[in-house]
PDB file of C-alpha atoms in Angstrom:
ATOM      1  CA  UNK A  14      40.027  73.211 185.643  1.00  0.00           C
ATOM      2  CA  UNK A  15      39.356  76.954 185.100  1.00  0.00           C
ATOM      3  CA  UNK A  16      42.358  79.407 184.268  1.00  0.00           C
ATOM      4  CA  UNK A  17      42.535  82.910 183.271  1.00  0.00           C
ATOM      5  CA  UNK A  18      42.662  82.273 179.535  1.00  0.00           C
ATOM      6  CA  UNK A  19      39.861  79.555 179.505  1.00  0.00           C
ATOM      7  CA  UNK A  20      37.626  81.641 181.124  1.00  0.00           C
ATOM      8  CA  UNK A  21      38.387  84.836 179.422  1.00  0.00           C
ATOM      9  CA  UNK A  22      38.144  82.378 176.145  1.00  0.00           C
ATOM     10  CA  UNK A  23      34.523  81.314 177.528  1.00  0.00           C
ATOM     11  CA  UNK A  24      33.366  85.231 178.065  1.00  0.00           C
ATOM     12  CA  UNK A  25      34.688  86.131 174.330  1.00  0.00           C
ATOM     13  CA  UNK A  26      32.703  83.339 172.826  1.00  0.00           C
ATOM     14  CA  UNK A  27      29.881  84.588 174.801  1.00  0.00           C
ATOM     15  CA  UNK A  28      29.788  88.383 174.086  1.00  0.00           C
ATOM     16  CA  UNK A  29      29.953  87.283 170.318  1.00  0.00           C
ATOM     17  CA  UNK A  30      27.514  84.974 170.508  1.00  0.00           C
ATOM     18  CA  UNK A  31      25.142  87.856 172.269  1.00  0.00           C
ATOM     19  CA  UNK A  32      26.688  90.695 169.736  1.00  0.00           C
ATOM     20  CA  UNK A  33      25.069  88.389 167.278  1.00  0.00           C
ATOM     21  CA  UNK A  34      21.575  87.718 169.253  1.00  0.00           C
ATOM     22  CA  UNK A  35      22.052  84.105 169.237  1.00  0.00           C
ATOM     23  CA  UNK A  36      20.943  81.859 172.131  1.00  0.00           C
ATOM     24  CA  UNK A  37      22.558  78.817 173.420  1.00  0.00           C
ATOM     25  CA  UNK A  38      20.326  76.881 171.480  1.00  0.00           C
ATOM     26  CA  UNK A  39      20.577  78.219 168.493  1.00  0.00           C
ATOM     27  CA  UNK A  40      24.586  78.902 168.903  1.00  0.00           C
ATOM     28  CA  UNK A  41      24.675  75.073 170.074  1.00  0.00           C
ATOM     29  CA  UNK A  42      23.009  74.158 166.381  1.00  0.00           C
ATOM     30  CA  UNK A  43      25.378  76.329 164.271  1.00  0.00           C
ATOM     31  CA  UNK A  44      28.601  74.599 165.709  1.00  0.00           C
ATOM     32  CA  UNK A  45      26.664  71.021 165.952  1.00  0.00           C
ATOM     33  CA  UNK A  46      27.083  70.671 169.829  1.00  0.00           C
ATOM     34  CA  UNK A  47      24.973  70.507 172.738  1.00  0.00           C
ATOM     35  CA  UNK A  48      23.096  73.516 174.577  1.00  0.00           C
ATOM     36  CA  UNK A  49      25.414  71.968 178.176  1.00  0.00           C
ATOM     37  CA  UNK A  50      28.645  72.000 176.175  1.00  0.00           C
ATOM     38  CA  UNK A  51      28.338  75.562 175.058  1.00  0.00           C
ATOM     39  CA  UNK A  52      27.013  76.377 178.327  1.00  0.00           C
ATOM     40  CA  UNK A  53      30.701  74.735 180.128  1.00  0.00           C
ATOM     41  CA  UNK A  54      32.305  76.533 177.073  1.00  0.00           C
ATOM     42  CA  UNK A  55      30.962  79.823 177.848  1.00  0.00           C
ATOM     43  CA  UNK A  56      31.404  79.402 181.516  1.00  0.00           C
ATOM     44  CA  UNK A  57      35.066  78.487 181.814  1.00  0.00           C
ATOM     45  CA  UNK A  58      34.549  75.482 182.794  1.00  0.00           C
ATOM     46  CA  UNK A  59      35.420  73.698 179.535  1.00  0.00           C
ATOM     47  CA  UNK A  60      38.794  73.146 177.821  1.00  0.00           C
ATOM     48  CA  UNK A  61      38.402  73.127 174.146  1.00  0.00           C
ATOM     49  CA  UNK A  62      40.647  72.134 171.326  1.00  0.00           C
ATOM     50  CA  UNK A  63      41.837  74.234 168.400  1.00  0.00           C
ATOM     51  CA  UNK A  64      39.833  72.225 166.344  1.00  0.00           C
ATOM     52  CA  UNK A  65      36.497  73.262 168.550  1.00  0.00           C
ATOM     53  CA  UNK A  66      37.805  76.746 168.785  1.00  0.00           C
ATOM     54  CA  UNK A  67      37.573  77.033 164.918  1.00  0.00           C
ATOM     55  CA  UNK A  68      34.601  75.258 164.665  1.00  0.00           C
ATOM     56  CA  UNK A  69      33.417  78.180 167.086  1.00  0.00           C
ATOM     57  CA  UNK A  70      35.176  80.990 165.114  1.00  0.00           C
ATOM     58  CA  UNK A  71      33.627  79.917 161.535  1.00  0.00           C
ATOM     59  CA  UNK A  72      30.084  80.152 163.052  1.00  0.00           C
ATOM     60  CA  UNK A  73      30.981  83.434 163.828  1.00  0.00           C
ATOM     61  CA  UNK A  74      32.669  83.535 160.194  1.00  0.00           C
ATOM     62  CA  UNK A  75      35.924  85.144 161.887  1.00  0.00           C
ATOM     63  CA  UNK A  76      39.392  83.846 161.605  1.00  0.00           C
ATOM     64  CA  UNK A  77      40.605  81.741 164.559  1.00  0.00           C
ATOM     65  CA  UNK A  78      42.910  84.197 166.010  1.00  0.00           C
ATOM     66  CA  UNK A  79      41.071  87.430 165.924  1.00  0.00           C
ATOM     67  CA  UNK A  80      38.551  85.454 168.510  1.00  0.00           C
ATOM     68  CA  UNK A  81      41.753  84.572 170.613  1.00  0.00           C
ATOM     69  CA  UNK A  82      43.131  87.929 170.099  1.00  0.00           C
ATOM     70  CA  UNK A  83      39.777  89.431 171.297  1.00  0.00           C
ATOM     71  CA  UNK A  84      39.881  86.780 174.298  1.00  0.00           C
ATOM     72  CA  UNK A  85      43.453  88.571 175.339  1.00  0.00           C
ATOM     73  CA  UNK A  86      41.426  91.666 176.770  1.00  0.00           C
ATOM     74  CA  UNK A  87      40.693  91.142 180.227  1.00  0.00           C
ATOM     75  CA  UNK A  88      37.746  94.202 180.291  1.00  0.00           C
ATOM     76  CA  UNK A  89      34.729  92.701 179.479  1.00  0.00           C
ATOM     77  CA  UNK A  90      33.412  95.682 177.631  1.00  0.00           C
ATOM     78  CA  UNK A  91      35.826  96.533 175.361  1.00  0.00           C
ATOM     79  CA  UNK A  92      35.449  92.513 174.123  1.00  0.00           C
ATOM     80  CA  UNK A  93      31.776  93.074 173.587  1.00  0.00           C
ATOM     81  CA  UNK A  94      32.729  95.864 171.571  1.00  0.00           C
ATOM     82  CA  UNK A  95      35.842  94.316 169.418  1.00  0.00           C
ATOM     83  CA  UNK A  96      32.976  91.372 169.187  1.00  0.00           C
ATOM     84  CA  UNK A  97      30.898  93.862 167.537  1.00  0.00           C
ATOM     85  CA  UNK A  98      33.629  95.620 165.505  1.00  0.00           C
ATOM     86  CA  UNK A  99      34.830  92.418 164.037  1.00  0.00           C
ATOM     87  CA  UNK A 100      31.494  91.479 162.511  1.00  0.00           C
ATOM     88  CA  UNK A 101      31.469  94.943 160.779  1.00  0.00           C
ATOM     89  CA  UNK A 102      32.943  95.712 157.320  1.00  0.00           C
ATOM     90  CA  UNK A 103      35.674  98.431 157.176  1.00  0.00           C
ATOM     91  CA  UNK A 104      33.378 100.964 156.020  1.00  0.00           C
ATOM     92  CA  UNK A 105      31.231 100.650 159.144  1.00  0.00           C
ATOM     93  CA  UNK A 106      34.551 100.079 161.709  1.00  0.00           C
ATOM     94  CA  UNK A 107      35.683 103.800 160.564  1.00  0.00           C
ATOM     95  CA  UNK A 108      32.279 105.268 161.060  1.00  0.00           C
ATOM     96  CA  UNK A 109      32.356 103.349 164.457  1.00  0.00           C
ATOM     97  CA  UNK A 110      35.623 104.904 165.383  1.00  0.00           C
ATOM     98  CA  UNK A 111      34.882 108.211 164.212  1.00  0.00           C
ATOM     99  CA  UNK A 112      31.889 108.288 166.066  1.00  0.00           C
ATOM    100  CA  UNK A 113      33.897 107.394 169.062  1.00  0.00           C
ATOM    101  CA  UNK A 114      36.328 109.915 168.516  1.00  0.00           C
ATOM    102  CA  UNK A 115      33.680 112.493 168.714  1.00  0.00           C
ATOM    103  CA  UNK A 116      31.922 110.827 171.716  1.00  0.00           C
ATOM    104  CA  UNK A 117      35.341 111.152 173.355  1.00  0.00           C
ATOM    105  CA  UNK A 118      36.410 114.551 172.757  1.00  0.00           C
ATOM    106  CA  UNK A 119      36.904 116.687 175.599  1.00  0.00           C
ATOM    107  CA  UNK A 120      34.866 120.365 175.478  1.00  0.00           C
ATOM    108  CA  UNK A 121      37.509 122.273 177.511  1.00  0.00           C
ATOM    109  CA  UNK A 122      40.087 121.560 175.337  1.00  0.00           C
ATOM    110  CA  UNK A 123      38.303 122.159 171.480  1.00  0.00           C
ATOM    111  CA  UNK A 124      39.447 118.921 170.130  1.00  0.00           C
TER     112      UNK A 124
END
């Protein structure tokens, strides 16, 4: 049965396995399941248990519950990019964000 959480679960796993250029197969390998499983995962159509869900976060090498915190978005794009944040170290998160802080300043207003 899909819900809300399993399938935003499903897309998170999916933008970090993409973040990471992985493809099913070789995502399938890392976690030691099947190509169709991660495929059901991915899609929502799949309820996993806690112990998959790690499984899934340590091939990622994140903890647990920044993957589920990442899944509580509901915009896919700003998941893709906490996906990509969370594989950085801190150096490279503040150079992210102050990049975005200049990408987002407005010209009118000289901020």
């Amino acid at each position: 049965m899909q819900t809300p959480a399993i399938t935003r679960i499903g897309a998170t796993i999916r933008a970090f396995r993409k973040s990471r250029n992985l493809t099913l197969e070789q995502f399938a390998e890392l976690t030691d399941s099947t190509v169709s499983y991660i495929g059901t995962i991915e899609r929502g159509e799949q309820n996993i248990t806690i112990q998959t869900l790690d499984k899934i976060a340590q091939a990622f090498d994140i903890d647990i519950f920044d993957l589920l915190s990442v899944s509580q978005v509901p915009n896919e794009t700003i998941r893709e990019v906490q996906a990509l944040l969370l594989q950085q170290d801190d150096f490279h998160q503040k150079k992210f964000l102050a990049i975005l802080k200049e990408f987002v300043k407005s010209p009118e207003n000289g901020k």
